[in-house]
Short mmCIF file of C-alpha atoms and ligand atoms in Angstrom, two decimals:
data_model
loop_
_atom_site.label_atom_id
_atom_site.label_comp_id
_atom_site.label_asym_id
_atom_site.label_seq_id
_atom_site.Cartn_x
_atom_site.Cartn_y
_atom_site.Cartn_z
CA UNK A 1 130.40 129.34 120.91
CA UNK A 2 127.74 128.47 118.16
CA UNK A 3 128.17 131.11 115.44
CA UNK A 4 124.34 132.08 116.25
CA UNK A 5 125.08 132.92 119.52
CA UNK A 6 122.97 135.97 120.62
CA UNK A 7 121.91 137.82 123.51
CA UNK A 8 118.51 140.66 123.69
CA UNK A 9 119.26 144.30 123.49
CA UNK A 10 116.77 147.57 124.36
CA UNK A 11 116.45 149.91 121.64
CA UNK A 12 115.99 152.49 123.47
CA UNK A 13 119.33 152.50 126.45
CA UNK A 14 121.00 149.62 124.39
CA UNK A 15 120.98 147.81 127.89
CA UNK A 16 121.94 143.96 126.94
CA UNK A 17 120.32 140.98 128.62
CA UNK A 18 120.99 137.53 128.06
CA UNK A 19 118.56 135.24 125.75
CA UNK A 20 118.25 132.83 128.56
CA UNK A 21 116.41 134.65 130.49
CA UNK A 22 112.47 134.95 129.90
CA UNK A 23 112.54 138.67 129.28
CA UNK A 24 109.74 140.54 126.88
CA UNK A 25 111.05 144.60 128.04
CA UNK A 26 113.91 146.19 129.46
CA UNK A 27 113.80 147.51 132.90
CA UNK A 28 113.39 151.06 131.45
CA UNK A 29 110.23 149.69 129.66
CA UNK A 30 111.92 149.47 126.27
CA UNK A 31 111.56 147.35 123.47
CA UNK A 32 114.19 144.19 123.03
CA UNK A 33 115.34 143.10 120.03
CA UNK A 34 117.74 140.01 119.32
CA UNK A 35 121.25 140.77 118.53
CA UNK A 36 124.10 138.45 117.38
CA UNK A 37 127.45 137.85 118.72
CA UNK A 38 128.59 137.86 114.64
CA UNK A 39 126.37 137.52 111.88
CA UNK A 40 127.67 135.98 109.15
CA UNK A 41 126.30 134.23 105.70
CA UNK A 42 126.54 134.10 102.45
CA UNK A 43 124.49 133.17 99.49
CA UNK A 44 125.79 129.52 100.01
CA UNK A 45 124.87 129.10 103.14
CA UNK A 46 120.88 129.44 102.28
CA UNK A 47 120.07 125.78 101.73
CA UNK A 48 117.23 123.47 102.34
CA UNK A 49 113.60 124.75 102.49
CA UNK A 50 111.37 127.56 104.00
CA UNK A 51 112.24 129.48 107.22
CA UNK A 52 115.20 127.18 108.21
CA UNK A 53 116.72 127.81 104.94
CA UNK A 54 118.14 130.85 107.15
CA UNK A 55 119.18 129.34 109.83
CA UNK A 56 122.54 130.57 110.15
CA UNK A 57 120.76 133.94 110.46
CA UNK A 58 118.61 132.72 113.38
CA UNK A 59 118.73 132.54 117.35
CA UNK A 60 117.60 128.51 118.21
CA UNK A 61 118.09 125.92 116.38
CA UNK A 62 114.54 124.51 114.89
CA UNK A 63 112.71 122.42 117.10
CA UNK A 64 109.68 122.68 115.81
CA UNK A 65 108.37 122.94 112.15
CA UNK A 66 105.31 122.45 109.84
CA UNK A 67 107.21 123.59 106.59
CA UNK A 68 106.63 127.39 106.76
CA UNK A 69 107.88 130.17 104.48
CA UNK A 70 108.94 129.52 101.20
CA UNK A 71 105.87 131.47 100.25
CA UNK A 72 104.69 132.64 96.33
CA UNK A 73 105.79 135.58 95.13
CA UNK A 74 103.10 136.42 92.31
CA UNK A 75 103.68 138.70 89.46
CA UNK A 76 100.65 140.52 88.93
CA UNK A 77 100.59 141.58 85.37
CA UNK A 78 96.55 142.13 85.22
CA UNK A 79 96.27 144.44 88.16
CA UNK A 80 99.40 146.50 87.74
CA UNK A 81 97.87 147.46 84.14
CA UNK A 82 97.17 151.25 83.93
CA UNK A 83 99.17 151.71 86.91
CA UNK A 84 103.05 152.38 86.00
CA UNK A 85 104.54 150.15 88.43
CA UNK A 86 105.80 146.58 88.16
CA UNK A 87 104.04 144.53 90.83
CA UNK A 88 104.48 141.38 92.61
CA UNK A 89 101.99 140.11 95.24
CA UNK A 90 104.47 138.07 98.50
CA UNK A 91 101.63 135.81 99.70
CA UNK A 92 101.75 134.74 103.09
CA UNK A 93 98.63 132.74 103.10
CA UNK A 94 100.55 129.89 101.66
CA UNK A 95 101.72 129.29 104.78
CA UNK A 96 100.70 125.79 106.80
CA UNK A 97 98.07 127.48 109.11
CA UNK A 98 97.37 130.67 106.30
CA UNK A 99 99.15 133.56 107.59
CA UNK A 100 102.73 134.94 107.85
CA UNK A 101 102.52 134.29 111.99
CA UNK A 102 103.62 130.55 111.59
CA UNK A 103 107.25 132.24 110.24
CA UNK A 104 107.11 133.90 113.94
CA UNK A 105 105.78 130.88 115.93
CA UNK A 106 108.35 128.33 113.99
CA UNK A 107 111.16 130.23 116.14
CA UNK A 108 109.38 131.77 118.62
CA UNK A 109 108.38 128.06 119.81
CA UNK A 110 110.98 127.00 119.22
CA UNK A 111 112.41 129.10 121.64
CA UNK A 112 110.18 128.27 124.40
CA UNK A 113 111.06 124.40 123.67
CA UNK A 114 115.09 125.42 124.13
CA UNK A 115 114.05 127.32 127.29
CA UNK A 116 112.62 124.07 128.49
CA UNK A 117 109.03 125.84 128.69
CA UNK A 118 106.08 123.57 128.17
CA UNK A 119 103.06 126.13 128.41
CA UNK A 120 102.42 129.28 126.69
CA UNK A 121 100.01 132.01 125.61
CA UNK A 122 98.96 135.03 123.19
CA UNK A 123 96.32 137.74 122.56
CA UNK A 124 95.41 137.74 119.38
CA UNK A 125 92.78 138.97 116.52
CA UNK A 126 92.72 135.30 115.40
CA UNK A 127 95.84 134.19 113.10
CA UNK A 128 98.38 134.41 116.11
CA UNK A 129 96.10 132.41 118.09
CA UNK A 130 95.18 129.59 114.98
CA UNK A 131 99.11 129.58 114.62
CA UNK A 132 100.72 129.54 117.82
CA UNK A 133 98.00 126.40 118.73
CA UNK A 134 99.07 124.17 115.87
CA UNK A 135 102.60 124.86 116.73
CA UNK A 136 102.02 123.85 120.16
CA UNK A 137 99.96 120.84 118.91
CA UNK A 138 102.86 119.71 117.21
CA UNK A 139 105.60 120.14 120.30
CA UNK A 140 102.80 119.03 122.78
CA UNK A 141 102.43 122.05 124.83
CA UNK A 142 99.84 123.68 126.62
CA UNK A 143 98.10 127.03 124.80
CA UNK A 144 96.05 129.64 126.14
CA UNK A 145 94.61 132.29 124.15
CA UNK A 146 93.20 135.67 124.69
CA UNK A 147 90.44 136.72 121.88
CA UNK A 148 88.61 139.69 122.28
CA UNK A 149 84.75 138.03 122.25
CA UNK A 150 83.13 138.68 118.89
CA UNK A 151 85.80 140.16 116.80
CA UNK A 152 87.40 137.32 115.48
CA UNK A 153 87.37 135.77 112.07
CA UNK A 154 85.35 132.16 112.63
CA UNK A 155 87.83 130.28 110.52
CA UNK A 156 90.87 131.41 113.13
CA UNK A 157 89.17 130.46 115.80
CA UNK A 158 87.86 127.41 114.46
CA UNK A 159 91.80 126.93 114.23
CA UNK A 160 92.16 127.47 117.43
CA UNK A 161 89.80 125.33 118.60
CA UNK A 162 90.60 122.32 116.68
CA UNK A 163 94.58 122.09 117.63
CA UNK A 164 93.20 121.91 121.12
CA UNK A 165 93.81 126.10 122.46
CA UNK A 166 92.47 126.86 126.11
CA UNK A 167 90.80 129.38 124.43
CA UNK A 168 89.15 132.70 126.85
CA UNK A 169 86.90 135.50 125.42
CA UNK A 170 87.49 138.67 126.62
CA UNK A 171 85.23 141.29 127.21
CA UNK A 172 87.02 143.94 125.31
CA UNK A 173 89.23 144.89 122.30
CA UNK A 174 92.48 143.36 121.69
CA UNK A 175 94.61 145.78 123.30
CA UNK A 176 92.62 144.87 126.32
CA UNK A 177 93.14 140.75 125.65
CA UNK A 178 97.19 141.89 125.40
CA UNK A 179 97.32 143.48 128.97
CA UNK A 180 95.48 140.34 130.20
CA UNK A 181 97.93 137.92 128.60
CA UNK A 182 100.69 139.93 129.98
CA UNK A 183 99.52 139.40 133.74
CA UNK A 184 98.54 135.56 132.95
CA UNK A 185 102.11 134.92 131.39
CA UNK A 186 104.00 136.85 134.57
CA UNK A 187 101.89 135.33 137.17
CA UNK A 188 101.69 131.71 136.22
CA UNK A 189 105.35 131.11 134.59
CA UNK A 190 103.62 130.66 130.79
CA UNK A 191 105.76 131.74 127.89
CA UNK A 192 104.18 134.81 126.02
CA UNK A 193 104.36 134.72 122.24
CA UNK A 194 102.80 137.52 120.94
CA UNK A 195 104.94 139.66 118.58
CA UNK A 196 106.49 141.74 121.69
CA UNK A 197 108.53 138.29 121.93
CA UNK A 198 111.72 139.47 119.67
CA UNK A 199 112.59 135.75 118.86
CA UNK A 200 109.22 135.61 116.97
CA UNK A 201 110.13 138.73 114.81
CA UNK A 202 113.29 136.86 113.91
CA UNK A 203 111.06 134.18 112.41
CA UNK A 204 109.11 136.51 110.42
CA UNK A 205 112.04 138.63 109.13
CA UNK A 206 112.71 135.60 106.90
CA UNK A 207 109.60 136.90 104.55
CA UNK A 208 112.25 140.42 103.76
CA UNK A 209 115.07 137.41 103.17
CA UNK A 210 113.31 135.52 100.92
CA UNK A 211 111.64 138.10 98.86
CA UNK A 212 115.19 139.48 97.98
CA UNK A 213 116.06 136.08 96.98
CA UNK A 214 113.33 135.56 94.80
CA UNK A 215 113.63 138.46 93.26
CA UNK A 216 117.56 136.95 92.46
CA UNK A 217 119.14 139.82 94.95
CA UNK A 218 117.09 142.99 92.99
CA UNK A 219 115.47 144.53 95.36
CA UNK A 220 112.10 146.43 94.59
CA UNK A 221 111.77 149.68 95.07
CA UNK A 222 109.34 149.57 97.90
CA UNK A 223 107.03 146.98 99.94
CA UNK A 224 103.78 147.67 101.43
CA UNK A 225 102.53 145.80 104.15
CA UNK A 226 99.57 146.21 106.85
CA UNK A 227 100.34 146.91 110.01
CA UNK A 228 98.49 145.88 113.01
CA UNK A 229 100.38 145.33 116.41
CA UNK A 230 103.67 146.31 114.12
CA UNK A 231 105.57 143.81 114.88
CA UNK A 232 105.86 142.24 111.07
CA UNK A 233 106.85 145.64 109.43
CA UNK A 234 109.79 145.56 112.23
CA UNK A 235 110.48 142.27 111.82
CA UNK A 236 110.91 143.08 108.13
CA UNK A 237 113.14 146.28 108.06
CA UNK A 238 115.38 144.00 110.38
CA UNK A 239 115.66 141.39 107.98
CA UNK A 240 116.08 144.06 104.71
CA UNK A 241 119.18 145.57 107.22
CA UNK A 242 120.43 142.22 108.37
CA UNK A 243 120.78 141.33 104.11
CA UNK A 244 122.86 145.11 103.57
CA UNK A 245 125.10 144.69 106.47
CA UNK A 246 125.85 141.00 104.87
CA UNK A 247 126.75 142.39 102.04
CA UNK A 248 123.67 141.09 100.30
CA UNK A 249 121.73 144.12 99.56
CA UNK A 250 122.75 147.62 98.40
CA UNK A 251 120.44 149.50 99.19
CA UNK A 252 117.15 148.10 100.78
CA UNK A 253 113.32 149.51 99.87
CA UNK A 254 111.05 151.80 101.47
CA UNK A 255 108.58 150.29 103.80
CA UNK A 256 105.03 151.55 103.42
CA UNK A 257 103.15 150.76 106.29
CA UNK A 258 98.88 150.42 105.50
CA UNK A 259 96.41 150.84 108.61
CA UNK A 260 92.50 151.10 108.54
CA UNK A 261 91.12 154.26 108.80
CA UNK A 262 89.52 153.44 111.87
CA UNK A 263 92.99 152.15 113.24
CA UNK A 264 95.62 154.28 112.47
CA UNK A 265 97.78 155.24 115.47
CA UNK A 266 101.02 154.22 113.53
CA UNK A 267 99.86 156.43 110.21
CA UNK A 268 99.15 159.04 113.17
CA UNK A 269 102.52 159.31 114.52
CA UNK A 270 104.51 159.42 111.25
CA UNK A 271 102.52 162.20 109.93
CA UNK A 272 102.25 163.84 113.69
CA UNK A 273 105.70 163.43 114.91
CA UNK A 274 104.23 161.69 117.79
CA UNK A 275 102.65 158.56 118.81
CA UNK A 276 99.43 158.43 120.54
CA UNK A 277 96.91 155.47 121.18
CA UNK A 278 93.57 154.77 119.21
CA UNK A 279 90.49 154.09 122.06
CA UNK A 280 88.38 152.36 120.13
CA UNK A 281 89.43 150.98 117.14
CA UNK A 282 87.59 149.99 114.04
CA UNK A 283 87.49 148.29 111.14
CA UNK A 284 86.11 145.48 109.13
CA UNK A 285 89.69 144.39 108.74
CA UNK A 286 89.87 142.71 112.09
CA UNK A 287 93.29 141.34 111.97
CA UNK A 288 94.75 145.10 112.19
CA UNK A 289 91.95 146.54 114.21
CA UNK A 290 94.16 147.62 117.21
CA UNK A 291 94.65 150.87 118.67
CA UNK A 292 97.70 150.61 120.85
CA UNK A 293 100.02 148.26 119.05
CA UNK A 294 102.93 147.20 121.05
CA UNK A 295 105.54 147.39 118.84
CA UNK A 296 104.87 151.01 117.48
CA UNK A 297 108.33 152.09 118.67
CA UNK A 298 110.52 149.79 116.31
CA UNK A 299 107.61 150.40 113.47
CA UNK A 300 107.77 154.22 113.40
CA UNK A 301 112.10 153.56 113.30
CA UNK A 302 111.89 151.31 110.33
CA UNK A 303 109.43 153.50 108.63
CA UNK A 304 111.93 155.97 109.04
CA UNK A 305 114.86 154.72 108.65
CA UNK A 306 113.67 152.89 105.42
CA UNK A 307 112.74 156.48 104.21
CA UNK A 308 109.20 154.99 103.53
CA UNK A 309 106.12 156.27 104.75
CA UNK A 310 102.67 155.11 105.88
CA UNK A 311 99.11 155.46 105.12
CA UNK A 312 95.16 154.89 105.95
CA UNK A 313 92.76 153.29 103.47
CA UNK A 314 89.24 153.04 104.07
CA UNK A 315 87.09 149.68 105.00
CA UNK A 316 85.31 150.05 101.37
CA UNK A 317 89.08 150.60 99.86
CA UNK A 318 90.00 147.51 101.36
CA UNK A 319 86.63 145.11 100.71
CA UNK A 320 87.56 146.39 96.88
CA UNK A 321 90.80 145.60 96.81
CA UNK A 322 90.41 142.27 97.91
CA UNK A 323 87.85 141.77 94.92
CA UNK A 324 90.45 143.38 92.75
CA UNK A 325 93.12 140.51 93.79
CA UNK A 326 90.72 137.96 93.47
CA UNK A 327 89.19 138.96 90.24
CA UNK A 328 92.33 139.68 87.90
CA UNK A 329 95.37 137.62 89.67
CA UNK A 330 93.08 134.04 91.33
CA UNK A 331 94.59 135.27 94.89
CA UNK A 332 91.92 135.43 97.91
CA UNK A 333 93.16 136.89 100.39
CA UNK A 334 91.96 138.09 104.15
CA UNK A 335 90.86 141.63 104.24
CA UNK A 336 93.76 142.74 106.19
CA UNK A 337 96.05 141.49 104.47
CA UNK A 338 93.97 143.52 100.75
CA UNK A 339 94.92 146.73 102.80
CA UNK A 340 98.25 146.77 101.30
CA UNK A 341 96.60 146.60 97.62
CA UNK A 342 93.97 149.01 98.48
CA UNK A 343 97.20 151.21 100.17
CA UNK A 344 99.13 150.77 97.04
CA UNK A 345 96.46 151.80 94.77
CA UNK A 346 96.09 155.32 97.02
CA UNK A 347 100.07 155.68 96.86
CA UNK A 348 100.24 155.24 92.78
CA UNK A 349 97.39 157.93 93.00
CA UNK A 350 99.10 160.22 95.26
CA UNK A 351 102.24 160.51 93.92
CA UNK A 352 103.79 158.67 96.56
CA UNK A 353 104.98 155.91 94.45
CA UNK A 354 106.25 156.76 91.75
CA UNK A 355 105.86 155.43 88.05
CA UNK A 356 108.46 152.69 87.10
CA UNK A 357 108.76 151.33 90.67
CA UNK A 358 109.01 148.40 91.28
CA UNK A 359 106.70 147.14 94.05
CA UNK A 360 105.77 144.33 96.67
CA UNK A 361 102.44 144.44 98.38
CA UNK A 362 102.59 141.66 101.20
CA UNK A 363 99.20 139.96 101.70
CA UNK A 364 99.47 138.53 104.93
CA UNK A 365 96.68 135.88 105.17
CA UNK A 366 94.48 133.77 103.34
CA UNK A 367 90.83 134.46 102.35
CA UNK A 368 89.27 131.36 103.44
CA UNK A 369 89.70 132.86 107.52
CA UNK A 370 87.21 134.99 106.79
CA UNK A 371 84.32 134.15 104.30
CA UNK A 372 81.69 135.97 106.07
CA UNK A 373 82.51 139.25 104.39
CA UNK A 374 82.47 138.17 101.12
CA UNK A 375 79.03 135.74 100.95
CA UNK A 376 77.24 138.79 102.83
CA UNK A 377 78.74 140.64 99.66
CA UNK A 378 78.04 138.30 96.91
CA UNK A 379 75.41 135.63 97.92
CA UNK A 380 72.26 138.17 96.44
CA UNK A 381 73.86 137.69 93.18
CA UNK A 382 73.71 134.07 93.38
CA UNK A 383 70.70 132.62 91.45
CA UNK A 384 68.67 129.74 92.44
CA UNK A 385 67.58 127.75 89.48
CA UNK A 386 65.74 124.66 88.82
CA UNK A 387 66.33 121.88 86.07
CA UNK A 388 64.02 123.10 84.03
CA UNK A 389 65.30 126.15 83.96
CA UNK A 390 68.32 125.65 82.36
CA UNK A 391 66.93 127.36 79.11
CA UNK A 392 66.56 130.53 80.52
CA UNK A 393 70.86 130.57 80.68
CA UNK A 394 71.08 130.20 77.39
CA UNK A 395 70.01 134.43 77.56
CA UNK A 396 72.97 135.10 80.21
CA UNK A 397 76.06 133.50 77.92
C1 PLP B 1 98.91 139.70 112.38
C2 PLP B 1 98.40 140.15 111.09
C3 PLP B 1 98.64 141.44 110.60
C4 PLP B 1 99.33 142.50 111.40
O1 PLP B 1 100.68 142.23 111.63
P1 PLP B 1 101.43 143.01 112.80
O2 PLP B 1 102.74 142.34 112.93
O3 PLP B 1 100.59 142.86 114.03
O4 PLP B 1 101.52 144.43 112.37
C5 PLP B 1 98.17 141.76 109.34
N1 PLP B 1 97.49 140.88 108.59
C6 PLP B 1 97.24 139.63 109.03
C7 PLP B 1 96.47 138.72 108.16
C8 PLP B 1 97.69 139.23 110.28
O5 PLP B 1 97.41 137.99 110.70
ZN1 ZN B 2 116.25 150.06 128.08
#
């Protein structure tokens, strides 16, 4: 038996299943999540590079890889000034295809390759899709993605398109473009790798591993993170719980979960007591504009369990925030991923944070996705000058 040996378990009626069958629920509808026969590691055993580094904390062997994880963790010593906290900024656009998805789609595809699979699918607001196809460039398989038509970044999809996706447009919002995918992936035999797939989440819990590394085995106090389809925050209390029941970790931090305004189910249900879906979402941040994310079940545990919280912050918080990053610490990132700043900023104020914490905001993807937002923004400032102009300069220095 290979010490990684693991099989999928409900969290709701703890039924088990095996991992070799293709299985995304439990027959009572529930959630799966990937257990281990024993998990066992210590610091030694984290050696080479990147996701794989934790590979004896990991369901498949890797198959697949484009060098993902080992990601910057950024001390930001301008912004946090004024604040009372000690920040550091865990930035996931420094991975190969610019988002924290190719930690999910390094395993998760992985996977698919072990299962002998050679075709397989996602929804997605963009990154998933840009990820999972240069993934599945690499391994030469087949990829179809659902986008919902028009609300996609044009950098994502232009990632898409140019590792070769079967790409469809869907006439709707994402949640729509997930129950589509689910159909396609159950009628035609194609593996499904959005973040309902618990061997992706095992990917991504890596980013919770290596943070506590880098920060030598000190954890902060709390991390913030956006949540979209809430897989990632799940993925990351797993990986925070994983580390205390090694031994590695006393006592893990509170997971703040940030959502648009306009896309809050998740924010909702903690302060409601109850979960309920968003029709139409909205927001300008369109990698977390979705209104019935799939994996609000093990989101709204973690959130819980962690003893952390969650909160809304508005389009214009988050357009500023992104500024903010950009301005005083050199880090663009994708508007989504500023919504942890921007939630940050409205915790400090709050009181929910306290002074003297120590803080990680994760910033999930990389600026250049989405330009759009920020040339509308800036380009009146620009000013168009001719050669003989250059005098005139000499005024604005
Ligand atoms: C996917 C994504 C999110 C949301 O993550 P979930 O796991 O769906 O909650 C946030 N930001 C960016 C940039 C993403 O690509
Ligand atoms: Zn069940």
């Amino acid at each position: 038996m290979s010490p990684n040996s693991n099989f999928l378990r409900c969290i709701k009626c703890e039924k088990e299943y095996s991992s070799d069958e293709v299985r995304y629920r439990c027959d009572c509808g529930g959630l799966l999540e990937v257990r281990y026969d024993s998990l066992r590691a210590t610091k030694k055993d984290f050696t080479g590079s990147g996701v794989w580094r934790y590979k004896k904390l990991l369901p498949v062997d890797c198959r697949v890889t484009l060098n993902e994880g080992d990601t910057g963790l950024y001390r930001c010593e301008n912004l946090e000034k004024g604040f009372g906290v000690k920040l550091w900024v865990k930035n996931e656009g420094d991975n190969p295809t610019g988002s924290f998805k190719d930690r999910g789609m390094t395993v998760g595809v992985s996977k698919a390759i072990q299962l002998g699979l050679d075709k397989v699918a996602c929804a997605s607001t963009g990154n998933t899709s840009a990820s999972l196809s240069a993934y599945c460039a690499k391994s030469n398989m087949k990829t179809f993605v659902f986008i919902p038509s028009g609300k996609i970044a044009y950098g994502k999809l232009a990632q898409a398109m140019v590792h070769g996706a079967r790409i469809y447009s869907i006439k709707g919002n994402f949640d729509l473009a997930l129950e589509m995918v689910n159909d396609f992936c159950a009628k035609h035999g194609v593996y499904w790798l959005n973040s309902i797939n618990p061997f992706r989440l095992e990917g991504q819990k890596t980013i919770a591993y290596e943070v506590i590394e880098q920060l030598s085995f000190k954890p902060p106090d709390y991390i913030v993170l956006p949540v979209g389809n809430a897989g990632n925050i799940s993925a990351v209390w797993k990986g925070l719980v994983e580390f205390r029941d090694l031994g590695l970790l006393d006592e893990p931090p509170k997971l703040i979960g940030i959502q648009a305004e306009g896309a809050a189910p998740i924010v909702n249900a903690i302060r409601d007591g109850h979960f309920s879906p968003v029709e139409n979402p909205s927001t300008a941040a369109t990698a977390i504009r979705i209104g019935n994310p799939v994996n609000a079940e093990k989101a709204i545990r973690a959130i819980r369990e962690s003893g952390g919280s969650a909160e809304t912050v508005t389009d214009e918080e988050i357009l500023k925030a992104q500024r903010v990053l950009a301005q005083k610490e050199g880090l663009f990132v994708e508007p989504a991923s500023a919504a942890s700043v921007a939630g940050l900023l409205k915790c400090i104020e709050s009181g929910k944070i306290e002074e003297g914490s120590r803080v990680i905001c994760i910033t999930t993807g990389h600026g250049l996705k989405d330009p759009d937002i920020v040339v509308e923004r800036f380009k009146g400032e620009m000013v168009e000058i001719e050669k003989r102009e250059l005098e005139i300069l000499a005024q604005e220095i």
